[in-house]
Short mmCIF file of C-alpha atoms in Angstrom, two decimals:
data_model
loop_
_atom_site.label_atom_id
_atom_site.label_comp_id
_atom_site.label_asym_id
_atom_site.label_seq_id
_atom_site.Cartn_x
_atom_site.Cartn_y
_atom_site.Cartn_z
CA UNK V 4 -8.00 99.43 -46.58
CA UNK V 5 -9.57 95.99 -46.12
CA UNK V 6 -10.43 95.11 -42.57
CA UNK V 7 -9.34 91.65 -41.38
CA UNK V 8 -12.17 89.76 -39.74
CA UNK V 9 -11.28 87.17 -37.13
CA UNK V 10 -12.33 83.55 -37.55
CA UNK V 11 -15.61 82.63 -35.95
CA UNK V 12 -15.77 79.81 -33.42
CA UNK V 13 -18.59 78.32 -31.44
CA UNK V 14 -19.32 80.38 -28.33
CA UNK V 15 -21.91 78.13 -26.69
CA UNK V 16 -24.77 75.87 -27.70
CA UNK V 17 -28.38 76.28 -26.63
CA UNK V 18 -30.59 73.22 -26.30
CA UNK V 19 -34.34 73.07 -25.80
CA UNK V 20 -35.25 70.55 -23.09
CA UNK V 21 -38.52 69.18 -21.78
CA UNK V 22 -37.55 69.08 -18.10
CA UNK V 23 -34.89 71.53 -16.92
CA UNK V 24 -34.34 69.85 -13.54
CA UNK V 25 -33.76 66.46 -15.17
CA UNK V 26 -31.40 67.96 -17.75
CA UNK V 27 -29.49 69.91 -15.09
CA UNK V 28 -28.89 66.68 -13.20
CA UNK V 29 -27.71 64.92 -16.36
CA UNK V 30 -25.35 67.62 -17.60
CA UNK V 31 -24.02 68.17 -14.08
CA UNK V 32 -23.66 64.57 -12.89
CA UNK V 33 -22.76 62.96 -16.21
CA UNK V 34 -20.62 65.64 -17.83
CA UNK V 35 -19.50 67.80 -14.93
CA UNK V 36 -20.92 71.14 -16.02
CA UNK V 37 -21.54 73.75 -13.32
CA UNK V 38 -24.51 76.09 -13.30
CA UNK V 39 -23.44 79.68 -13.98
CA UNK V 40 -26.92 81.27 -13.98
CA UNK V 41 -30.48 80.02 -13.70
CA UNK V 42 -33.79 81.65 -14.61
CA UNK V 43 -36.68 80.30 -12.56
CA UNK V 44 -39.56 82.47 -13.71
CA UNK V 45 -42.58 80.33 -14.60
CA UNK V 46 -42.71 79.83 -18.37
CA UNK V 47 -39.14 81.13 -18.77
CA UNK V 48 -36.91 78.57 -17.11
CA UNK V 49 -33.34 78.29 -18.34
CA UNK V 50 -29.83 77.55 -17.12
CA UNK V 51 -26.40 78.60 -18.33
CA UNK V 52 -23.83 75.85 -17.78
CA UNK V 53 -20.08 76.01 -18.02
CA UNK V 54 -16.68 74.84 -16.96
CA UNK V 55 -14.15 76.98 -15.11
CA UNK V 56 -16.56 79.92 -15.37
CA UNK V 57 -16.76 79.76 -19.18
CA UNK V 58 -20.22 79.38 -20.74
CA UNK V 59 -20.52 76.16 -22.77
CA UNK V 60 -24.19 75.19 -22.84
CA UNK V 61 -27.55 76.87 -22.31
CA UNK V 62 -30.63 74.78 -21.51
CA UNK V 63 -34.05 76.22 -22.32
CA UNK V 64 -37.13 74.51 -20.89
CA UNK V 65 -39.43 75.08 -23.86
CA UNK V 66 -39.59 71.80 -25.74
CA UNK V 67 -42.81 69.83 -25.72
CA UNK V 68 -41.32 66.62 -27.10
CA UNK V 69 -38.12 64.62 -27.46
CA UNK V 70 -35.25 65.36 -29.85
CA UNK V 71 -36.26 64.68 -33.46
CA UNK V 72 -33.27 63.42 -35.50
CA UNK V 73 -35.17 63.69 -38.78
CA UNK V 74 -36.01 67.39 -38.30
CA UNK V 75 -33.86 70.29 -39.46
CA UNK V 76 -31.63 71.78 -36.79
CA UNK V 77 -29.10 70.28 -34.44
CA UNK V 78 -27.68 66.95 -35.64
CA UNK V 79 -25.53 66.20 -32.60
CA UNK V 80 -23.43 67.99 -30.03
CA UNK V 81 -19.77 66.94 -29.77
CA UNK V 82 -17.45 67.60 -26.85
CA UNK V 83 -13.69 67.20 -27.08
CA UNK V 84 -11.65 65.54 -24.32
CA UNK V 85 -7.91 65.83 -23.77
CA UNK V 86 -7.02 62.15 -24.12
CA UNK V 87 -8.61 58.75 -24.66
CA UNK V 88 -8.38 57.89 -20.95
CA UNK V 89 -10.75 60.78 -20.21
CA UNK V 90 -13.23 59.50 -22.79
CA UNK V 91 -13.17 56.10 -21.06
CA UNK V 92 -13.73 57.78 -17.67
CA UNK V 93 -16.78 59.57 -19.07
CA UNK V 94 -17.99 56.27 -20.52
CA UNK V 95 -17.73 54.64 -17.10
CA UNK V 96 -19.56 57.53 -15.41
CA UNK V 97 -22.32 57.52 -18.03
CA UNK V 98 -22.80 53.75 -17.78
CA UNK V 99 -23.13 54.02 -14.00
CA UNK V 100 -25.91 56.57 -14.58
CA UNK V 101 -27.74 54.26 -17.00
CA UNK V 102 -27.21 56.46 -20.06
CA UNK V 103 -28.21 55.05 -23.47
CA UNK V 104 -25.26 54.56 -25.87
CA UNK V 105 -25.47 54.46 -29.65
CA UNK V 106 -22.43 52.14 -29.96
CA UNK V 107 -20.62 49.82 -27.60
CA UNK V 108 -17.55 51.50 -26.09
CA UNK V 109 -15.05 53.77 -27.80
CA UNK V 110 -15.35 53.66 -31.59
CA UNK V 111 -13.31 55.24 -34.39
CA UNK V 112 -14.69 58.17 -36.35
CA UNK V 113 -14.20 56.13 -39.52
CA UNK V 114 -12.37 52.99 -40.59
CA UNK V 115 -8.66 53.22 -39.73
CA UNK V 116 -8.96 56.61 -38.01
CA UNK V 117 -6.98 57.49 -34.89
CA UNK V 118 -9.77 59.82 -33.75
CA UNK V 119 -12.86 58.51 -32.04
CA UNK V 120 -14.98 58.52 -28.95
CA UNK V 121 -18.28 57.60 -27.37
CA UNK V 122 -21.75 58.36 -28.68
CA UNK V 123 -24.79 58.58 -26.42
CA UNK V 124 -28.06 60.43 -25.75
CA UNK V 125 -29.23 62.92 -23.14
CA UNK V 126 -32.60 62.51 -21.35
CA UNK V 127 -34.46 64.14 -24.27
CA UNK V 128 -32.71 61.95 -26.85
CA UNK V 129 -30.29 64.64 -28.08
CA UNK V 130 -27.31 62.93 -29.69
CA UNK V 131 -24.02 63.61 -27.89
CA UNK V 132 -20.39 62.70 -28.53
CA UNK V 133 -17.20 62.92 -26.47
CA UNK V 134 -14.12 62.35 -28.61
CA UNK V 135 -10.39 62.87 -29.02
CA UNK V 136 -8.29 63.47 -32.15
CA UNK V 137 -5.93 60.57 -31.36
CA UNK V 138 -5.93 57.49 -29.18
CA UNK V 139 -8.71 55.46 -30.79
CA UNK V 140 -6.35 53.57 -33.11
CA UNK V 141 -7.53 49.99 -33.48
CA UNK V 142 -11.10 50.80 -32.43
CA UNK V 143 -13.81 49.58 -34.75
CA UNK V 144 -15.85 51.91 -36.91
CA UNK V 145 -19.53 50.95 -36.65
CA UNK V 146 -20.53 52.71 -39.89
CA UNK V 147 -18.80 51.63 -43.12
CA UNK V 148 -17.90 54.33 -45.61
CA UNK V 149 -19.24 57.31 -43.61
CA UNK V 150 -18.31 59.25 -40.47
CA UNK V 151 -19.46 57.45 -37.32
CA UNK V 152 -21.05 60.64 -35.98
CA UNK V 153 -23.25 60.97 -39.03
CA UNK V 154 -25.74 58.18 -38.46
CA UNK V 155 -26.39 57.43 -34.82
#
């Protein structure tokens, strides 16, 4: 008898950061994540962040430099919102915090797409996205002939 294996899905993402306190403030203030657990032992600082008690992101203070887009590994981290109005609320919150954006405002994932979102960077330069599957109709696509999230 062949055993049926369930589909895999992302459980959580772990990011290396240079300054845990700075990253905790960013992911808490900008994106609304709550700390679930924190390790404060010198040389082993980390934090588990989530929403509604569910683990979403783990921050590890063990990087000695900023995010390197040209290196193998994480390309970008994308979060999904419920509707385009929520994406615009995050954009407003991020702008008030002085966050660096890759594109101006909500953009489409590709030319003519109804999906889209905002693209920005965390304090270490990690590329982040908040998007929705519909609601971005009529938004421009900043990259011609390729997915917007591919080259920011």
